[in-house]
Coordinates of C-alpha atoms and ligand atoms in Angstrom, one line a residue:
M1 CA -4.4 -29.0 21.9
N2 CA -3.7 -31.0 25.3
V3 CA -0.9 -33.6 24.1
S4 CA 1.9 -33.5 26.5
Q5 CA 5.1 -33.0 24.5
T6 CA 8.0 -34.0 26.0
F7 CA 12.2 -34.2 26.0
P8 CA 13.7 -36.5 25.2
S9 CA 10.7 -38.1 23.3
T10 CA 10.0 -34.8 21.8
R11 CA 12.8 -32.9 19.9
L12 CA 11.9 -30.4 18.1
R13 CA 14.9 -29.7 16.6
R14 CA 14.7 -32.9 14.6
T15 CA 12.5 -30.9 11.8
R16 CA 14.7 -27.8 11.7
S17 CA 18.1 -30.1 10.9
A18 CA 17.6 -29.9 7.0
P19 CA 17.0 -27.1 4.4
W20 CA 14.7 -29.7 2.9
S21 CA 13.1 -30.6 6.4
R22 CA 12.4 -26.8 7.2
A23 CA 10.8 -25.9 4.0
L24 CA 8.6 -29.2 4.1
V25 CA 7.4 -27.8 8.0
A26 CA 7.3 -24.1 6.6
E27 CA 3.9 -22.9 7.9
T28 CA 4.1 -19.7 6.1
S29 CA 5.3 -18.8 1.8
L30 CA 5.8 -15.8 0.5
S31 CA 5.9 -15.7 -3.4
P32 CA 5.9 -13.1 -6.1
Q33 CA 1.8 -13.5 -6.8
K34 CA 1.0 -11.9 -2.8
L35 CA 3.5 -8.5 -3.5
I36 CA 2.2 -5.3 -4.8
W37 CA 4.9 -2.9 -6.1
A38 CA 4.1 0.2 -5.1
M39 CA 5.5 2.5 -7.6
V40 CA 6.0 6.5 -7.7
I41 CA 5.4 8.1 -10.6
R42 CA 6.0 11.6 -12.2
K43 CA 6.2 13.6 -15.4
G44 CA 8.5 13.6 -18.4
E45 CA 10.3 11.0 -20.5
N46 CA 12.9 8.6 -19.5
I47 CA 13.7 9.7 -16.2
E48 CA 14.4 7.7 -13.4
E49 CA 14.7 10.0 -10.0
P50 CA 16.4 8.6 -7.3
V51 CA 14.4 9.5 -3.9
A52 CA 16.9 9.9 -1.5
S53 CA 14.8 9.0 1.6
L54 CA 14.0 5.6 -0.3
P55 CA 17.3 4.0 -1.3
G56 CA 16.8 2.2 -4.4
V57 CA 13.3 3.8 -5.4
C58 CA 13.2 6.0 -8.3
R59 CA 10.3 8.3 -9.2
L60 CA 9.4 6.6 -12.9
S61 CA 8.3 8.7 -15.6
V62 CA 5.2 6.9 -17.6
D63 CA 7.4 5.3 -20.1
R64 CA 9.5 3.8 -17.3
A65 CA 7.2 2.5 -15.4
V66 CA 5.7 0.7 -18.5
A67 CA 9.2 -1.0 -18.6
A68 CA 8.7 -1.5 -14.8
A69 CA 5.3 -3.0 -15.6
R70 CA 6.9 -5.4 -17.9
E71 CA 9.4 -6.3 -15.6
A72 CA 6.4 -7.1 -13.1
K73 CA 4.8 -9.5 -15.0
T74 CA 7.6 -11.8 -16.0
L75 CA 9.0 -11.5 -12.4
G76 CA 5.1 -12.8 -11.4
V77 CA 4.4 -9.9 -9.3
S78 CA -0.1 -9.4 -9.3
A79 CA 0.1 -5.6 -9.5
L80 CA 1.3 -2.3 -9.3
A81 CA 0.1 0.1 -6.2
L82 CA 0.9 4.0 -8.2
F83 CA 1.4 6.9 -6.8
P84 CA 1.9 10.2 -8.0
H85 CA 4.7 12.9 -7.4
T86 CA 2.8 16.5 -8.0
S87 CA 4.9 19.3 -8.0
A88 CA 3.9 22.5 -5.7
E89 CA 3.3 24.5 -8.9
D90 CA 0.1 21.8 -10.0
R91 CA -1.4 21.5 -6.4
S92 CA -4.0 24.0 -5.6
A93 CA -6.9 24.4 -3.0
S94 CA -9.2 22.6 -4.8
A95 CA -6.9 19.5 -6.3
D96 CA -8.2 20.2 -9.8
L97 CA -5.3 17.6 -10.9
A98 CA -7.2 14.9 -9.2
F99 CA -10.0 14.6 -11.4
D100 CA -8.1 15.5 -14.5
P101 CA -8.9 12.6 -17.1
D102 CA -5.3 13.3 -18.9
N103 CA -3.6 13.2 -15.0
L104 CA -0.3 11.6 -14.7
M105 CA -2.0 8.5 -12.8
C106 CA -4.7 7.8 -15.6
R107 CA -1.9 8.3 -18.3
A108 CA 0.1 5.6 -16.7
A109 CA -2.9 3.8 -16.3
K110 CA -3.9 4.0 -19.7
A111 CA 0.1 3.1 -21.3
I112 CA 0.4 0.5 -18.7
K113 CA -2.7 -1.3 -19.3
D114 CA -1.7 -0.9 -23.4
A115 CA 1.3 -2.9 -23.0
V116 CA 0.9 -5.4 -20.1
P117 CA -2.7 -6.4 -19.8
D118 CA -2.6 -9.0 -17.4
I119 CA -0.9 -7.2 -14.6
G120 CA -3.6 -5.7 -11.6
L121 CA -3.3 -1.7 -11.6
M122 CA -4.1 -0.4 -8.1
A123 CA -4.5 3.2 -7.8
D124 CA -4.2 5.4 -4.7
V125 CA -7.6 7.6 -4.2
A126 CA -6.9 10.2 -1.8
L127 CA -6.3 14.1 -2.3
D128 CA -3.0 14.5 -0.7
P129 CA -1.1 14.5 -4.2
Y130 CA -3.1 17.3 -4.9
T131 CA -4.1 19.8 -2.6
D132 CA -1.2 22.7 -1.8
H133 CA -1.8 21.8 1.6
G134 CA -0.7 18.6 1.6
H135 CA -4.1 17.1 3.2
D136 CA -5.9 14.0 2.2
G137 CA -8.9 15.8 2.2
F138 CA -10.3 20.2 1.6
L139 CA -9.5 21.7 4.4
E140 CA -11.9 24.9 5.5
N141 CA -11.2 26.7 8.9
G142 CA -8.5 24.7 9.4
E143 CA -10.8 21.7 9.7
I144 CA -10.4 18.2 7.6
V145 CA -14.2 18.2 6.1
N146 CA -15.4 15.2 5.6
D147 CA -18.4 15.0 3.3
L148 CA -17.2 17.4 0.8
T149 CA -14.0 15.2 0.4
V150 CA -15.8 12.2 0.0
D151 CA -17.5 13.9 -3.1
A152 CA -14.4 14.5 -4.2
L153 CA -13.4 11.1 -3.7
I154 CA -16.0 9.7 -6.0
R155 CA -15.2 11.5 -8.9
Q156 CA -11.3 10.9 -8.3
S157 CA -12.2 7.2 -8.4
V158 CA -14.7 7.3 -10.9
V159 CA -11.7 9.3 -13.2
E160 CA -9.2 6.3 -12.3
A161 CA -11.3 3.7 -13.0
R162 CA -12.2 5.1 -16.7
A163 CA -8.5 5.5 -16.6
G164 CA -8.0 1.5 -16.3
F165 CA -7.0 0.8 -13.0
D166 CA -8.7 -2.4 -11.7
I167 CA -8.3 -1.9 -8.2
I168 CA -9.4 2.0 -6.2
A169 CA -7.6 2.1 -3.1
P170 CA -8.8 4.7 -0.8
S171 CA -5.8 5.4 1.5
D172 CA -7.9 9.0 2.7
M173 CA -9.7 7.8 6.3
M174 CA -13.0 9.8 5.6
D175 CA -16.0 8.6 7.1
G176 CA -18.6 6.9 5.3
R177 CA -16.5 6.7 1.6
I178 CA -16.1 3.4 0.7
G179 CA -20.2 3.2 0.4
A180 CA -19.9 6.5 -1.4
I181 CA -17.7 5.3 -4.1
R182 CA -19.2 1.8 -4.4
K183 CA -22.5 4.0 -5.4
G184 CA -20.0 6.4 -7.8
L185 CA -18.3 3.8 -9.2
D186 CA -22.0 1.7 -10.0
A187 CA -23.7 4.5 -11.2
E188 CA -20.6 4.8 -14.0
G189 CA -21.0 1.2 -14.9
F190 CA -17.6 0.0 -13.2
E191 CA -19.7 -2.5 -10.9
N192 CA -16.8 -4.9 -11.5
V193 CA -14.0 -2.3 -10.1
Q194 CA -12.8 -3.2 -7.0
I195 CA -12.6 -1.5 -4.1
M196 CA -9.6 -2.6 -1.4
S197 CA -10.2 -0.1 1.6
Y198 CA -7.3 1.3 3.8
A199 CA -9.4 0.3 6.8
A200 CA -7.0 0.7 9.5
K201 CA -4.8 3.4 8.4
Y202 CA -2.6 4.7 11.1
A203 CA -1.1 8.4 11.7
S204 CA 1.9 6.7 11.7
C205 CA 5.8 8.4 11.6
F206 CA 6.3 5.9 9.0
Y207 CA 5.4 7.4 5.8
G208 CA 8.2 10.5 6.2
P209 CA 9.5 9.4 3.0
Y210 CA 7.0 8.8 0.7
R211 CA 5.6 12.1 1.4
D212 CA 9.3 13.1 0.1
A213 CA 8.8 11.0 -2.7
I214 CA 5.2 12.3 -3.9
G215 CA 6.6 15.9 -3.4
S216 CA 4.3 16.6 0.0
T217 CA 6.9 17.2 2.4
G218 CA 7.5 20.8 3.5
I219 CA 4.1 21.4 1.7
L220 CA 2.1 19.3 4.3
K221 CA 0.8 21.9 7.2
G222 CA 0.2 20.3 10.6
D223 CA -0.6 16.5 10.7
K224 CA -3.7 14.0 9.9
R225 CA -4.2 12.8 13.3
T226 CA -7.8 14.3 13.2
Y227 CA -8.8 11.2 10.4
Q228 CA -5.8 8.7 10.4
M229 CA -6.0 6.5 13.5
D230 CA -4.1 6.5 16.5
P231 CA -1.4 3.6 17.1
A232 CA -2.7 3.0 20.4
N233 CA -6.0 1.8 19.2
T234 CA -6.9 -2.0 18.1
D235 CA -11.0 -2.5 18.6
E236 CA -11.4 0.8 16.5
A237 CA -9.4 -1.1 13.8
L238 CA -11.9 -3.4 13.9
R239 CA -14.9 -1.4 14.1
E240 CA -13.3 1.1 11.0
T241 CA -12.6 -2.4 9.1
A242 CA -16.3 -3.5 9.6
M243 CA -18.0 -0.1 8.3
D244 CA -16.0 -0.8 5.4
I245 CA -16.9 -4.2 4.5
A246 CA -20.7 -3.8 4.9
E247 CA -20.1 -0.5 2.6
G248 CA -18.7 -2.8 0.1
A249 CA -15.1 -2.8 0.7
D250 CA -13.6 -6.1 -1.5
S251 CA -10.7 -6.4 0.5
V252 CA -9.1 -4.3 3.5
M253 CA -5.7 -3.0 4.3
I254 CA -3.9 -2.5 7.2
K255 CA -1.2 0.0 7.3
P256 CA 1.9 0.3 8.2
A257 CA 2.6 -3.6 8.3
G258 CA 5.7 -4.1 10.5
A259 CA 4.5 -2.1 13.9
Y260 CA 0.8 -3.5 13.1
L261 CA 1.4 -7.1 13.0
D262 CA -1.5 -7.3 15.7
I263 CA -3.9 -5.8 14.2
I264 CA -3.1 -7.0 10.6
H265 CA -3.9 -10.8 13.0
R266 CA -7.2 -9.3 14.6
V267 CA -8.6 -8.3 11.2
K268 CA -7.8 -11.4 9.2
T269 CA -9.4 -14.2 12.2
E270 CA -12.2 -11.8 13.2
F271 CA -13.6 -11.1 9.2
Q272 CA -12.0 -13.7 6.6
M273 CA -11.7 -11.0 4.7
P274 CA -9.1 -11.0 1.9
T275 CA -6.7 -8.8 3.8
F276 CA -3.7 -7.0 2.6
A277 CA -1.0 -5.0 5.1
F278 CA 1.1 -1.9 3.5
Q279 CA 5.0 -2.3 4.2
V280 CA 5.4 1.3 3.6
S281 CA 8.7 4.0 3.1
G282 CA 9.6 4.1 6.4
E283 CA 9.8 0.2 7.1
Y284 CA 11.4 -0.1 3.7
A285 CA 13.6 3.0 4.5
M286 CA 14.9 1.7 7.9
I287 CA 15.8 -1.8 6.2
M288 CA 17.8 0.0 3.8
A289 CA 19.4 1.9 5.8
A290 CA 20.4 -0.5 8.6
A291 CA 21.6 -2.8 5.1
Q292 CA 23.6 0.1 4.0
N293 CA 25.6 0.5 7.1
G294 CA 26.5 -2.8 6.9
W295 CA 24.0 -3.4 10.5
I296 CA 21.7 -6.0 9.0
D297 CA 21.6 -8.6 5.8
E298 CA 19.2 -6.5 3.4
E299 CA 18.5 -9.5 1.3
R300 CA 17.4 -11.3 4.8
A301 CA 16.0 -8.5 6.3
I302 CA 13.9 -7.9 2.8
L303 CA 12.1 -11.5 3.3
E304 CA 12.0 -11.9 7.2
S305 CA 9.9 -8.6 7.2
L306 CA 7.6 -9.5 4.3
T307 CA 7.2 -13.1 5.5
A308 CA 6.2 -11.6 9.4
I309 CA 3.7 -9.6 7.7
R310 CA 2.2 -13.1 6.0
R311 CA 2.4 -15.0 8.9
A312 CA 0.8 -12.3 10.5
G313 CA -2.5 -13.3 8.7
A314 CA -2.0 -10.9 5.4
D315 CA -2.7 -12.3 2.2
G316 CA -0.7 -10.0 0.3
V317 CA 2.0 -7.0 0.8
I318 CA 2.1 -3.5 -1.1
T319 CA 5.7 -2.7 -1.0
Y320 CA 8.1 -1.2 -2.5
F321 CA 10.9 -4.4 -2.6
A322 CA 8.4 -6.1 -4.8
A323 CA 10.3 -6.8 -7.6
R324 CA 13.7 -7.0 -5.5
A325 CA 12.2 -9.6 -3.3
A326 CA 10.4 -11.6 -6.4
R327 CA 13.9 -11.7 -7.8
L328 CA 15.2 -13.2 -4.4
L329 CA 12.4 -15.7 -4.6
N330 CA 12.5 -16.9 -8.0
G331 CA 16.8 -17.5 -7.5
Ligands
PBG401 C1 -1.8 9.3 1.8 C2 -1.0 8.0 1.4 C3 0.0 8.1 2.5 C4 0.5 6.7 1.8 C5 -0.1 6.4 0.9 N1 -0.8 7.3 0.4 C6 0.8 8.9 3.3 C7 -0.1 9.4 4.6 O1 -1.2 9.6 4.7 O2 0.5 10.9 4.5 C8 1.8 6.1 2.4 C9 2.7 5.6 1.8 C10 4.2 4.9 2.4 O3 4.6 5.7 3.0 O4 5.0 3.9 1.6 N2 -3.0 9.4 1.1

């Protein structure tokens, strides 16, 4: 573009002068369809248990999650992403509960699909809600072992697909898991189940409240830097994404979102894949904490943060704000 635009013939404030005009020239749109609602589930019945570090988010028992799914459908939210709270006594070194077809995730998926068949359901795949050390894979001699973990992730994915999940979303960051899971799903007749890979997932402090929500706080030993990415890197995010696409990912995700808008932009521009971003628990918590102190406007912060993620190049956003934002957008 090499057109000279000079004042006073050009006045950029003209198109900003009225709401109708700003709406007409807006380059980025946000709508409930572009949102995936991150939701934490727990066992029991008729329970909505507040998560202290995520004001406004509750761990929902399955019946309440079904009610939330109905609400999401009414609001126009496209899909739900479920994450299970697991208490310490249900965890083990071998993460057995992850492969139990009657576990909380599977029961929730069946109940939600029965009640609201046409909402998308996304399953987190990783062992961290089930291990007694809170890591996403198996721990041997102080190391998170890759290939044995991948075998387990295949089993976990198949169990989740069988329960009715539409999208399998591996968040573990093991090498080679997308291809292995694709093969495993196909072998069991789930060739139409999608895979959304957490392609570029960073070792981020912004997951803190999530670990609280799923019961990993105090359990996690050490950190996840031997498998999640270094926040200093961008080229590596492209390599991760390229490999996941080659292995059969239907869509890719960048996580966290707000501090990684450059990565979202680069991945979308480079690959033109369906690209998603996860506005993670810490991003939610920061907005809520500042709003509760009266330091920022809560509703504007919700919509501005989501719009920015879309503007960077995300086709859709996984967020704990999904229902809230949808209500705001629907007026
Ligand atoms: C782990 C997982 C994490 C999240 C989703 N799946 C955190 C982690 O890697 O420890 C984070 C979600 C959030 O912070 O909202 N498999």
